[in-house]
XYZ file of C-alpha atoms in Angstrom:
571
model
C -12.512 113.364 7.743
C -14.530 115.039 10.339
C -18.014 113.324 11.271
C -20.514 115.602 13.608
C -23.097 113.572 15.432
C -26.791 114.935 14.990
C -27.090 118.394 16.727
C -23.644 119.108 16.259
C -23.405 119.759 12.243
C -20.305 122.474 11.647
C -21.993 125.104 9.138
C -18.630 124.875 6.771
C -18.401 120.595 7.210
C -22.445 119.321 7.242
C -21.215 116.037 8.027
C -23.660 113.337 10.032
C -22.378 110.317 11.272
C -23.834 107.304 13.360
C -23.575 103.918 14.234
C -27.112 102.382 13.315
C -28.407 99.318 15.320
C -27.427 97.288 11.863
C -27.106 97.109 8.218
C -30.657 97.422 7.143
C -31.510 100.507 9.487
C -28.001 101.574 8.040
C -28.854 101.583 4.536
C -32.750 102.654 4.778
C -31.221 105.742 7.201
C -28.687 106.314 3.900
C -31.472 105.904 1.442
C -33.771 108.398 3.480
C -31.353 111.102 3.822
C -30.503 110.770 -0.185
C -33.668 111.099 -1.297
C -33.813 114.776 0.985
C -31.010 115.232 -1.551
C -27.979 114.688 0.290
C -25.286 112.282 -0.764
C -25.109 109.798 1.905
C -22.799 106.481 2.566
C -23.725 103.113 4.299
C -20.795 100.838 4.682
C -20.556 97.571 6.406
C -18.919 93.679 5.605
C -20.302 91.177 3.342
C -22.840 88.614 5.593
C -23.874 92.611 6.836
C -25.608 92.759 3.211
C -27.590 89.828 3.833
C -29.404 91.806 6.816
C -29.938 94.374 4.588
C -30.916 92.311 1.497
C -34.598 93.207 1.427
C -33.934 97.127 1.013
C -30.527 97.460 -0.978
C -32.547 95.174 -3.868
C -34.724 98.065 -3.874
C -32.316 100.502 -4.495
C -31.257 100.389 -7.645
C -35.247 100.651 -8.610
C -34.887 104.558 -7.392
C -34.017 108.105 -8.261
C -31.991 108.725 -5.666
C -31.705 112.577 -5.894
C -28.652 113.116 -3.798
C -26.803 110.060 -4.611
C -25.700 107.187 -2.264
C -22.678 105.189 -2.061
C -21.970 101.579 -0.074
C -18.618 100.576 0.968
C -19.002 97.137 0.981
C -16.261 94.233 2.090
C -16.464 90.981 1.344
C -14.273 88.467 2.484
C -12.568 85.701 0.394
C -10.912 83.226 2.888
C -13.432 83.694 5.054
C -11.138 85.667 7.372
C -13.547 86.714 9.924
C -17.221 85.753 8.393
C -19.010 82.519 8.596
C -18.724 82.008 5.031
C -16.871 83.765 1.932
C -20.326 84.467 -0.019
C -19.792 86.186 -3.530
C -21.984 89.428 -3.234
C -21.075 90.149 -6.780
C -24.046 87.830 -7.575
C -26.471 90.130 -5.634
C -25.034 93.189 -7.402
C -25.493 91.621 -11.026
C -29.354 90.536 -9.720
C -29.888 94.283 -8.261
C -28.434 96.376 -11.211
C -26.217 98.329 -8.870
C -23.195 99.607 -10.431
C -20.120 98.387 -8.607
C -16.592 99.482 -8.512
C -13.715 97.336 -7.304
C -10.708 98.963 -5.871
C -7.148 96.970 -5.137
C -5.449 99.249 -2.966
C -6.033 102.226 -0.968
C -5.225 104.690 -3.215
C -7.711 103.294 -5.758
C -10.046 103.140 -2.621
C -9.475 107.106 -2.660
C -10.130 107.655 -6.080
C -12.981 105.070 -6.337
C -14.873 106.336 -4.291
C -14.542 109.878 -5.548
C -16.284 108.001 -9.074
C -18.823 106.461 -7.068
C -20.238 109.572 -5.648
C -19.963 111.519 -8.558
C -21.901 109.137 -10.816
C -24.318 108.330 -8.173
C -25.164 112.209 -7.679
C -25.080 113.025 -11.610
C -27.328 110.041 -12.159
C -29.525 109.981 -8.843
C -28.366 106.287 -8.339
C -26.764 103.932 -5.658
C -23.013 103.097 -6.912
C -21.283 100.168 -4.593
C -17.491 100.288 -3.622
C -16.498 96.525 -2.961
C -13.857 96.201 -1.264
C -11.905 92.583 0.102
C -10.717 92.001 3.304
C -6.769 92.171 2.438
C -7.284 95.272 0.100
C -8.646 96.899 3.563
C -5.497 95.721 5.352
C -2.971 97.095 2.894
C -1.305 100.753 3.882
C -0.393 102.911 1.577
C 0.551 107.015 1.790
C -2.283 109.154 0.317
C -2.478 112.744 -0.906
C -5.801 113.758 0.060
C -7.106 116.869 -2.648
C -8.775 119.544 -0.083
C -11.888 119.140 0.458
C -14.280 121.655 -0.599
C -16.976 123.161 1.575
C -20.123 122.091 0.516
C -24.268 123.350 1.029
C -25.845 122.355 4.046
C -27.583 119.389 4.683
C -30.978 119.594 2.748
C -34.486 118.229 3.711
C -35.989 118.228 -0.104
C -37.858 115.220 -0.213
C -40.311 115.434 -3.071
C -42.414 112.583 -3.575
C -42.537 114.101 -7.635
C -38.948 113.205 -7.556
C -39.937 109.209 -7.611
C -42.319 106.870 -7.407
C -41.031 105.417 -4.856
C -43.374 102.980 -3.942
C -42.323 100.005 -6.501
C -45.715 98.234 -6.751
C -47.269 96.486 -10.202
C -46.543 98.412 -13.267
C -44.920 100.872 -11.497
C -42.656 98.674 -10.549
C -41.568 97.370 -14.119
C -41.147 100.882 -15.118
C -38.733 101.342 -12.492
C -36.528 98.378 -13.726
C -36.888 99.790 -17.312
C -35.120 102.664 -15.654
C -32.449 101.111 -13.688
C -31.415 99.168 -16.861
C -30.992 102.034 -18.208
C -28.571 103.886 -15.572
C -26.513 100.525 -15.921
C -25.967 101.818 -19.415
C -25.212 105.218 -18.504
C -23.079 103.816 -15.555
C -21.095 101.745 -18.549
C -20.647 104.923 -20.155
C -19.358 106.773 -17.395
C -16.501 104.216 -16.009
C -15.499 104.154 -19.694
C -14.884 107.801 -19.853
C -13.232 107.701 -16.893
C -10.610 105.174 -17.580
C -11.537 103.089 -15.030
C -10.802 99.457 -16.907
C -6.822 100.049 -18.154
C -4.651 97.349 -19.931
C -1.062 96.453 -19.117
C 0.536 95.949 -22.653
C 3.948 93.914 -22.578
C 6.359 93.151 -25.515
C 6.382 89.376 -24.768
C 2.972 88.316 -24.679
C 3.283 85.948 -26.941
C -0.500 87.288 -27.178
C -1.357 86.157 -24.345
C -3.722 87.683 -21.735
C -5.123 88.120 -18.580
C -8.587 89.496 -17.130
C -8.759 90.499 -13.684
C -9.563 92.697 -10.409
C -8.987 93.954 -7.366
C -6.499 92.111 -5.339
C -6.147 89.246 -7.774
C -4.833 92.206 -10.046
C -1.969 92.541 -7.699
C -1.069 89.234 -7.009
C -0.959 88.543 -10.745
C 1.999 91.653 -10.849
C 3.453 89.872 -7.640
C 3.776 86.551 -9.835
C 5.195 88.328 -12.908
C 8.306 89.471 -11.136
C 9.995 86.653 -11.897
C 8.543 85.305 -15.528
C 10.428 84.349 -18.664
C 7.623 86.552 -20.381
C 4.645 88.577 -19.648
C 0.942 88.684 -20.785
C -0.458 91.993 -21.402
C -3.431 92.387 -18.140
C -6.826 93.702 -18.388
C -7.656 95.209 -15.021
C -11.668 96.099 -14.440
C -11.993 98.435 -12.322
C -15.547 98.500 -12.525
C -17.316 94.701 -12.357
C -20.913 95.804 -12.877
C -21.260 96.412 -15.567
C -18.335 95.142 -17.203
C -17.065 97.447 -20.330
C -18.120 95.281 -23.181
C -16.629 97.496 -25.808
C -12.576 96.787 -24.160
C -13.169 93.413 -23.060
C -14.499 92.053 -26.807
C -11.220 94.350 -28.166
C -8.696 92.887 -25.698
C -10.100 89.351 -26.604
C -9.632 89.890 -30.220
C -5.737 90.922 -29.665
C -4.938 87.513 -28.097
C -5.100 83.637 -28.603
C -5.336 82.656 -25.100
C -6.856 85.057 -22.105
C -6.629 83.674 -18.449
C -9.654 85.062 -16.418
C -8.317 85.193 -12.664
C -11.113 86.127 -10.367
C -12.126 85.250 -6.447
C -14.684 83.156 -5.456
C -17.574 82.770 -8.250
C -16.977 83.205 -11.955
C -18.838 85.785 -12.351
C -16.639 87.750 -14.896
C -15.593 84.572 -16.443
C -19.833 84.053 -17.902
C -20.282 87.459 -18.553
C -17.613 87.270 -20.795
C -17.788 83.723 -22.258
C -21.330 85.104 -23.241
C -19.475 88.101 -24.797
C -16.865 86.008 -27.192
C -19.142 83.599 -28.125
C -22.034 86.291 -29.890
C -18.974 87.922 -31.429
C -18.061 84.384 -32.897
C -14.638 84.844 -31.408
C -12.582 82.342 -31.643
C -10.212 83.299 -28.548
C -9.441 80.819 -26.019
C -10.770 81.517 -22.588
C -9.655 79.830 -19.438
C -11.650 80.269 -16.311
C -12.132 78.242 -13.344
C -11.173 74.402 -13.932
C -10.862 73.055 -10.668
C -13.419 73.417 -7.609
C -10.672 74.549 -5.842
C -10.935 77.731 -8.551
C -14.002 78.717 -6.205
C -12.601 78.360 -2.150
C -10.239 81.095 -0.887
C -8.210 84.136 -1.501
C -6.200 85.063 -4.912
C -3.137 84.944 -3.070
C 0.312 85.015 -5.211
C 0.716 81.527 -4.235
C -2.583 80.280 -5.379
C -2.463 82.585 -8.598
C 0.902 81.048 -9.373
C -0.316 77.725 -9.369
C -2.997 78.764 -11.686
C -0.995 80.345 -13.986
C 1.842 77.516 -13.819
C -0.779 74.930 -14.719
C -1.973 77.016 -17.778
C 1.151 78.513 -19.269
C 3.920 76.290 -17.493
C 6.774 78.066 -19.322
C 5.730 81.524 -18.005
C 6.639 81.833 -14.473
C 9.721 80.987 -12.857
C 8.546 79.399 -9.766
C 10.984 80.257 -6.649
C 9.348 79.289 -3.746
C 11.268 77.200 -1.533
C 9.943 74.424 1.481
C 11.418 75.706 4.668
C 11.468 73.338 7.691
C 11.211 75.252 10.789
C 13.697 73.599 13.760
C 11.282 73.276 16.040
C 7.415 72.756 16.046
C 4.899 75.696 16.313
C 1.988 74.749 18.273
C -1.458 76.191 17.057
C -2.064 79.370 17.892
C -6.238 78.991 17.919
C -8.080 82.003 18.715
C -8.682 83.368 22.518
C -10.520 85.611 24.691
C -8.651 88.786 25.856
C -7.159 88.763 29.212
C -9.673 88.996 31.605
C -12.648 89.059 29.597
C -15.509 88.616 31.816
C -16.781 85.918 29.158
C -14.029 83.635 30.146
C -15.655 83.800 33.622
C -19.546 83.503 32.606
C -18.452 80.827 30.640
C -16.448 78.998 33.739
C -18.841 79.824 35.970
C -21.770 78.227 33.736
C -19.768 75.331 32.612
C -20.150 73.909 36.091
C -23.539 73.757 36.196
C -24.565 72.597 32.765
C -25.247 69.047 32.297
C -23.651 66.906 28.989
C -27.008 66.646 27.762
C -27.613 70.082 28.281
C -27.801 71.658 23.917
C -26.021 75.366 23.772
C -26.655 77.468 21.198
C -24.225 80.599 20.251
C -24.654 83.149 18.842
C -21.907 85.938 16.836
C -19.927 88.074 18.849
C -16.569 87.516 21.139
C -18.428 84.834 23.235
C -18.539 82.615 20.088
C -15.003 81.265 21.622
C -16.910 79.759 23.832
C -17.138 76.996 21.843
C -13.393 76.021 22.104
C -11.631 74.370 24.476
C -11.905 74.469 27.839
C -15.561 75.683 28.223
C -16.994 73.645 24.729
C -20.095 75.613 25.197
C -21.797 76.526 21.623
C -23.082 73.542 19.901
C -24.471 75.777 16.950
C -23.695 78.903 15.049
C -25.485 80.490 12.545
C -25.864 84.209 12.187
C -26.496 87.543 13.973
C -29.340 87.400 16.392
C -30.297 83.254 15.579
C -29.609 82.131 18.771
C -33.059 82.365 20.206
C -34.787 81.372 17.059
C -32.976 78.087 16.928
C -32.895 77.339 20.958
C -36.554 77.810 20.789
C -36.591 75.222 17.211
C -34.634 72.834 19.317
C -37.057 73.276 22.620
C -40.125 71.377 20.801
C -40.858 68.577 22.087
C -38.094 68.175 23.817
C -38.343 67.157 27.679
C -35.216 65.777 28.329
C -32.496 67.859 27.030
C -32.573 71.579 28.221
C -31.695 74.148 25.805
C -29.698 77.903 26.556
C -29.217 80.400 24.132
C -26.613 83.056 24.402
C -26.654 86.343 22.843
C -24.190 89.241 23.015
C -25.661 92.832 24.637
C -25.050 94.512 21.015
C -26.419 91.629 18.375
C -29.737 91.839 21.212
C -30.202 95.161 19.429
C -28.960 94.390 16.205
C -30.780 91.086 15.670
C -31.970 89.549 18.794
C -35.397 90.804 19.381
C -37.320 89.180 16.532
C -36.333 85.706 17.632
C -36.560 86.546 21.505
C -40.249 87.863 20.847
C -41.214 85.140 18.960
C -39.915 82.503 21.842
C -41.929 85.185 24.090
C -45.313 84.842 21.744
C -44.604 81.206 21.264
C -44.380 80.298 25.311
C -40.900 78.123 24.195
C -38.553 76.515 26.807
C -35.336 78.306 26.664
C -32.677 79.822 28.940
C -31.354 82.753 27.419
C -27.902 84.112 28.803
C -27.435 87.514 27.449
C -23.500 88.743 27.478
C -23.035 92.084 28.105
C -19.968 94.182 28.054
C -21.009 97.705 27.058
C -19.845 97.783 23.818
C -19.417 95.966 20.295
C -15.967 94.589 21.275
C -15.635 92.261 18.426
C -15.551 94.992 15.533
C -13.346 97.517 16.893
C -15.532 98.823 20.403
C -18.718 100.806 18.269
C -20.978 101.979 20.567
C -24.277 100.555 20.787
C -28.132 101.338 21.934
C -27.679 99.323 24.836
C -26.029 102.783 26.247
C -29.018 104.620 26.219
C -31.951 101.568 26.341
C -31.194 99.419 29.460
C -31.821 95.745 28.271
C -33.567 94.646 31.023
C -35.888 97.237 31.247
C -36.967 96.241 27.740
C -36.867 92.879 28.716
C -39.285 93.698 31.387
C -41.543 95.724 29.233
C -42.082 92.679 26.650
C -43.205 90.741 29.798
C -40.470 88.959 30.713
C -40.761 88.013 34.497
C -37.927 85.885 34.893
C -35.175 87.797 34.584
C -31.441 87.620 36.573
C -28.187 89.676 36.794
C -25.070 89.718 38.058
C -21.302 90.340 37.346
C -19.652 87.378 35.540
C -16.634 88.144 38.085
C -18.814 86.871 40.722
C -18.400 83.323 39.624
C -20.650 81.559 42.428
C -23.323 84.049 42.439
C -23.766 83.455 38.366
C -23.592 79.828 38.479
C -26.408 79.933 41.029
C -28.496 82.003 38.304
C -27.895 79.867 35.764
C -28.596 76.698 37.655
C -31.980 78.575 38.902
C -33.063 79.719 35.792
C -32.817 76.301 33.982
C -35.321 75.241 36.590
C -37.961 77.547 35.250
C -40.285 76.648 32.244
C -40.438 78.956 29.798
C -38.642 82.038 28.845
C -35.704 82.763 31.417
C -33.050 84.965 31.043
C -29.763 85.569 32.993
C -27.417 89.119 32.156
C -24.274 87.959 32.939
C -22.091 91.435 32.930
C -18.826 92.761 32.890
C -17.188 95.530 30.477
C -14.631 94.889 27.954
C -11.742 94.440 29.693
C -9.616 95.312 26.398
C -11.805 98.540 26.191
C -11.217 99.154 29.848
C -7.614 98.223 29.906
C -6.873 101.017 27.195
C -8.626 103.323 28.629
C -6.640 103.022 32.169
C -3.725 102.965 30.257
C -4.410 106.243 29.245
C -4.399 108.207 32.914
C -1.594 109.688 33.946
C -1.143 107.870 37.348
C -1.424 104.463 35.734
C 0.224 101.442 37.477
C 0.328 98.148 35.543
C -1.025 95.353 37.999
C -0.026 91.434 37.311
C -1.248 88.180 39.302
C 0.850 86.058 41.378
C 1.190 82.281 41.889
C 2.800 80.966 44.933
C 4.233 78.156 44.422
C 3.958 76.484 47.584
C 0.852 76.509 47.920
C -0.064 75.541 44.192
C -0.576 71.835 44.429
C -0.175 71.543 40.461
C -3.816 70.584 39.455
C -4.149 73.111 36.760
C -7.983 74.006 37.647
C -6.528 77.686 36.365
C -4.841 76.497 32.828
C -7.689 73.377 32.129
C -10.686 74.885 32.978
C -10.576 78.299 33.421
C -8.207 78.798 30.319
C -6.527 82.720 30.792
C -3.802 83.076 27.713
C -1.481 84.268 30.454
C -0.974 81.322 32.231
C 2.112 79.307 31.466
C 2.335 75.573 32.202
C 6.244 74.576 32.590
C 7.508 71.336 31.440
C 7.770 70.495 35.423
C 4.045 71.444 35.681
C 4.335 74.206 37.675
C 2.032 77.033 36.522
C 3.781 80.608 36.104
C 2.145 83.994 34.430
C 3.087 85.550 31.391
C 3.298 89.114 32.572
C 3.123 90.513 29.189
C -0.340 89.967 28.362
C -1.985 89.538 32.215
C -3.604 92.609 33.108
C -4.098 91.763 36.634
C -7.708 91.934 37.215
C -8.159 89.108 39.196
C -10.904 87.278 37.961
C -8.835 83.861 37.754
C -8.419 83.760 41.720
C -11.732 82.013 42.011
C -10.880 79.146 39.398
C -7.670 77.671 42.229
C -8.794 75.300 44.505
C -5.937 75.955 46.662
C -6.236 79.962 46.699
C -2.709 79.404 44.920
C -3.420 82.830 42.813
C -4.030 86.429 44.296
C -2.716 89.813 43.316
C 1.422 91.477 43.597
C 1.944 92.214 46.906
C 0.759 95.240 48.129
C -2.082 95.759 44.733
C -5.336 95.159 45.488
C-alpha cells in the first residue's frame, strides 16, 4: 500500500501516513481524524499501549463516525519488551472488540473485519497480533483495492458527546456495552470462531487462538487421535452461543491460551451458569502463565493432560562442540560503543547510571557495565533525579536516546529542570530511531539543543562520540557542575549509514588492520572497547573479522600501542 505524507494526498489513493512522536499522540491523531469521518489506523507493540493507556480507555466510550482500527502486538516471551504484559486484560476492562489473527493471511482478512465493523458501527475494533505471528511469511492475494472519497473534515460535535463527564459518561458505557453485543453479532456472522471436527475425539476438545492455534496443529501431526479444536478468532467478546455448544459436545475441553487465562474465566463462568457438567482444564502450573505457546511447550501440556494422545518424537541432540553465548551487541561501529568507552573512563565505581530504552541499553553489558537501572521509555531522568535526593556522595547520570527525548523524555527532564535536581544527563543521538527499524523522528526538524536551551538549560555540551578524548573531557566537566547538566554525545547510525553507502555506485568496502608487530597483546581493543569484529586467537593475538567490520575507524583510539589503523592506502 501506498502512504502520502500530508500535502501530498493522490486524489484516487487519500492515504496519510506519519510517524507520531509516540503511541498516545498516535492514537489521539487516529481518533481525531475518525471522528472527521475517516477510517484511520494506529498501530504500535504492546508496552506502546501503556503510553497510550489514558486515551485508548476512552475509546470505546465514542461514536467514532469513520471507524478506527489498532494493530496491536504483544509479545509473549518477552522477545524484545521489558515484560510480556497480557493486554487482553485492558481490552476486556475497555470494551474494545478485539480480533486475533495467527498468520498473515488471517492478518489480511482480519483486518478487512475490523474496519468494516468499526465503520458500520462507528467504533474502535483492535487487531492483536504476537510477536511470532508477525514473523511468519506467507504468499498473499491482495483483492484490488478500490478507490475511495477523499479525506473528509466532518467533525460534528452532534455526532457525540464526546466529552465523557458525570452522567454523560455512564450513558456512554451503556452504549459501548451495547456495540460489544453488536460486535458479538457481527464476528458470528462472519464465521470468524470455526471448529476443527475429527473422527477420533474420543470427545475431546480444545479452545484456542492465534499462534497457540497453530502450534496445537503442529503437535497433532503425530497423535494416536485427535480432539476436535475450537479456534476464536475474535477474543473480545468471546461467542458465547459456540463456545457453551462446543462444551456440551465433549467430556473434557483443554483451554490452551498465552500468558493470562483470560479465555479460560470467561468461559469457566460460561459452563458453570449453564450447569454444565464438562470438564475444563486451564492453566495448572505457574509455568501455564511465563512464555510463548510454542509446540514444545503445548506438547508438554497436552502430554500431561491426555498422555495417550501425542506421540512425542523429540529427540536430545548433543552438539560436538560447545556454543558460546551469543549475548546481544552493538552494530559495528556504533558511535555508542565509543560514548560509552569514552565515558567509562571517567566514571567513578560509585558513580549510579541510569538507562534508559533504545540501542544504548547494551550499555549495560559487558565491557562498559554502564546502566544500573531500566525501566521504560523516557524514565531515565525521572529516576536519576529520585536517586539525586539527598545524595552527596554518589553522583548520578542519566542517559537518554535522541528519539525517546521526544517520545518520552521531556516530562521527566522538565521536572529535574523545575525541581533544581543533581543529574548529568548524556543524551545519545544518532539521527534516527535505530532500534525499531530507522523511523524518522522530530529531532530532524527540532534541534535538541536548541530546545534544551529554550527550557533554560545553561549547561549544555556536544561533541562526536568518535572523538573519544574530547567526550570524556565533557563528561568529566559536566559531573563537576551542580544541577542540571547535559552532554550530546553524537554520531549517526552507522547501520543506517553503512546501507546507505552501500547503495552508491562507486562504493568500496573499507576494513581495519592490526599489525601484529606492533600489537603488544593487551587486548585494550577486545576488553574494553568491545567491537564484535575483533577476534581473539587462542595464541592471543587479536585479528578482524572482515565480514562484519565496516572500517570506520573508531576503534583506533581504544590501542595503546596505535596497533590498529585503516587498509593501506584507505583513509
Amino acid at each position: 500500500m501506498v502512504f502520502f505524507k500530508k500535502g501530498e494526498l493522490n486524489l484516487l489513493w487519500p492515504f496519510y501516513f506519519e510517524f507520531s512522536v509516540n503511541e498516545k499522540v498516535a492514537t489521539e491523531l487516529a481518533f481525531g481524524a475518525a471522528i472527521n469521518g475517516n477510517l484511520s489506523c494506529a498501530f504500535f507493540k504492546s508496552v506502546g499501549l501503556n503510553v497510550a493507556l489514558d486515551t485508548f480507555v476512552q475509546l470505546g466510550l465514542m461514536n467514532i463516525i469513520g471507524g478506527m482500527v489498532i494493530v496491536l502486538g504483544d509479545d509473549p516471551g518477552a522477545n524484545s519488551s521489558q515484560n510480556e504484559q497480557d493486554n487482553r486484560n485492558i481490552y476486556k476492562m475497555s470494551r474494545v472488540t478485539v480480533l486475533e489473527p495467527a498468520s498473515p493471511k488471517e492478518i489480511y482478512e482480519y483486518y478487512k473485519h475490523a474496519a468494516a465493523f468499526a465503520v458500520k458501527e462507528q467504533t474502535i475494533v483492535v487487531v492483536r497480533l504476537t510477536t511470532h505471528v508477525c514473523h511468519a511469511r506467507q504468499k498473499i492475494s491482495f483483492k484490488k483495492l478500490k478507490a475511495t472519497k477523499p479525506c473528509q473534515t466532518n467533525f460534528n460535535q452532534k455526532n457525540g458527546p464526546y466529552i465523557a463527564l458525570t452522567t454523560m459518561a455512564l450513558d456512554m458505557k451503556r452504549e459501548s456495552i451495547k456495540k460489544l453485543h453488536q460486535a458479538g453479532q457481527y464476528m458470528k456472522d462472519a464465521g470468524l470462531n470455526r471448529e476443527l471436527n475429527s473422527d477420533t475425539s474420543q470427545k475431546k476438545g480444545v479452545i484456542t487462538s492465534g499462534l497457540t492455534y497453530l502450534s496445537v496443529l503442529d503437535v497433532l501431526e503425530n497423535s494416536h487421535y485427535r480432539p476436535d479444536i475450537l479456534k476464536l478468532g475474535a477474543v473480545n467478546p468471546l461467542e458465547k452461543g459456540c463456545i457453551i455448544s462446543f462444551l456440551k459436545a465433549h467430556d473434557e475441553i483443554l483451554i490452551l491460551e498465552e500468558l493470562d487465562d483470560i479465555l479460560e474465566i470467561q468461559i469457566k463462568s460460561m459452563a458453570y451458569d449453564s450447569r454444565l457438567a464438562t470438564k475444563i482444564i486451564g492453566k495448572t502450573d505457574d509455568e501455564d502463565y511465563v512464555g510463548e505457546y510454542t509446540p514444545d511447550k503445548v506438547m508438554d501440556k497436552m502430554n500431561l493432560v491426555w498422555p495417550d494422545m501425542i506421540i512425542d518424537r523429540r529427540k536430545t541432540f548433543v552438539l560436538p562442540v560447545e556454543v558460546p553465548d551469543r549475548p546481544a551487541q552493538m552494530c559495528p561501529g556504533c558511535g555508542h560503543r565509543s560514548a560509552f568507552f569514552a565515558i567509562k573512563k571517567v566514571l567513578e565505581d560509585e558513580d549510579v547510571t541510569v538507562a534508559d530504552i533504545g540501542c544504548h541499553t547494551l550499555g549495560y553489558m559487558p565491557p562498559y557495565n554502564i546502566g544500573e537501572i531500566l525501566m521504560c521509555m523516557g524514565a531515565s531522568t525521572g529516576m536519576a533525579s529520585g536517586l539525586s535526593l539527598f545524595n552527596d556522595k554518589k553522583r548520578v547520570v542519566a542517559f537518554l536516546g535522541d528519539s525517546t527525548f521526544f517520545h518520552a523524555g521531556l516530562p521527566g527532564l522538565i521536572n529535574t529542570i523545575f525541581n533544581n535536581h543533581n543529574i548529568t544527563l548524556i543524551i545519545m543521538e544518532n539521527g534516527t530511531t535505530a532500534m525499531t527499524g530507522h523511523q524518522d523522528h522530530a529531532g530532524s526538524k527540532i534541534p535538541i539543543e536548541s530546545l534544551l536551551k529554550g527550557l533554560g538549560i545553561e549547561n549544555i555540551l556536544s561533541c562526536d562520540t568518535y572523538n573519544q578524548s574530547k567526550l570524556s573531557d565533557m563528561v568529566k566537566t559536566s559531573l563537576q557542575i551542580k544541577g542540571i547538566s547535559v552532554v550530546i554525545a553524537k554520531h549517526p547510525c552507522m547501520l543506517k549509514f553503512t546501507r546507505l553507502q552501500q547503495k552508491k555506485p562507486d562504493f568500496v568496502q573499507k576494513h581495519i588492520t592490526i599489525n601484529q608487530e606492533t600489537c603488544t597483546k593487551t587486548h585494550e581493543c577486545v576488553e574494553r572497547f568491545g567491537c564484535p569484529t575483533f577476534i581473539r586467537n587462542s595464541d592471543e593475538s587479536v585479528d578482524i573479522n572482515l565480514d562484519l567490520c565496516i572500517g570506520d575507524g573508531s576503534c583506533r583510539p581504544s590501542c595503546p600501542e596505535q596497533a590498529i589503523d585503516f587498509e593501506k592506502g584507505v583513509k
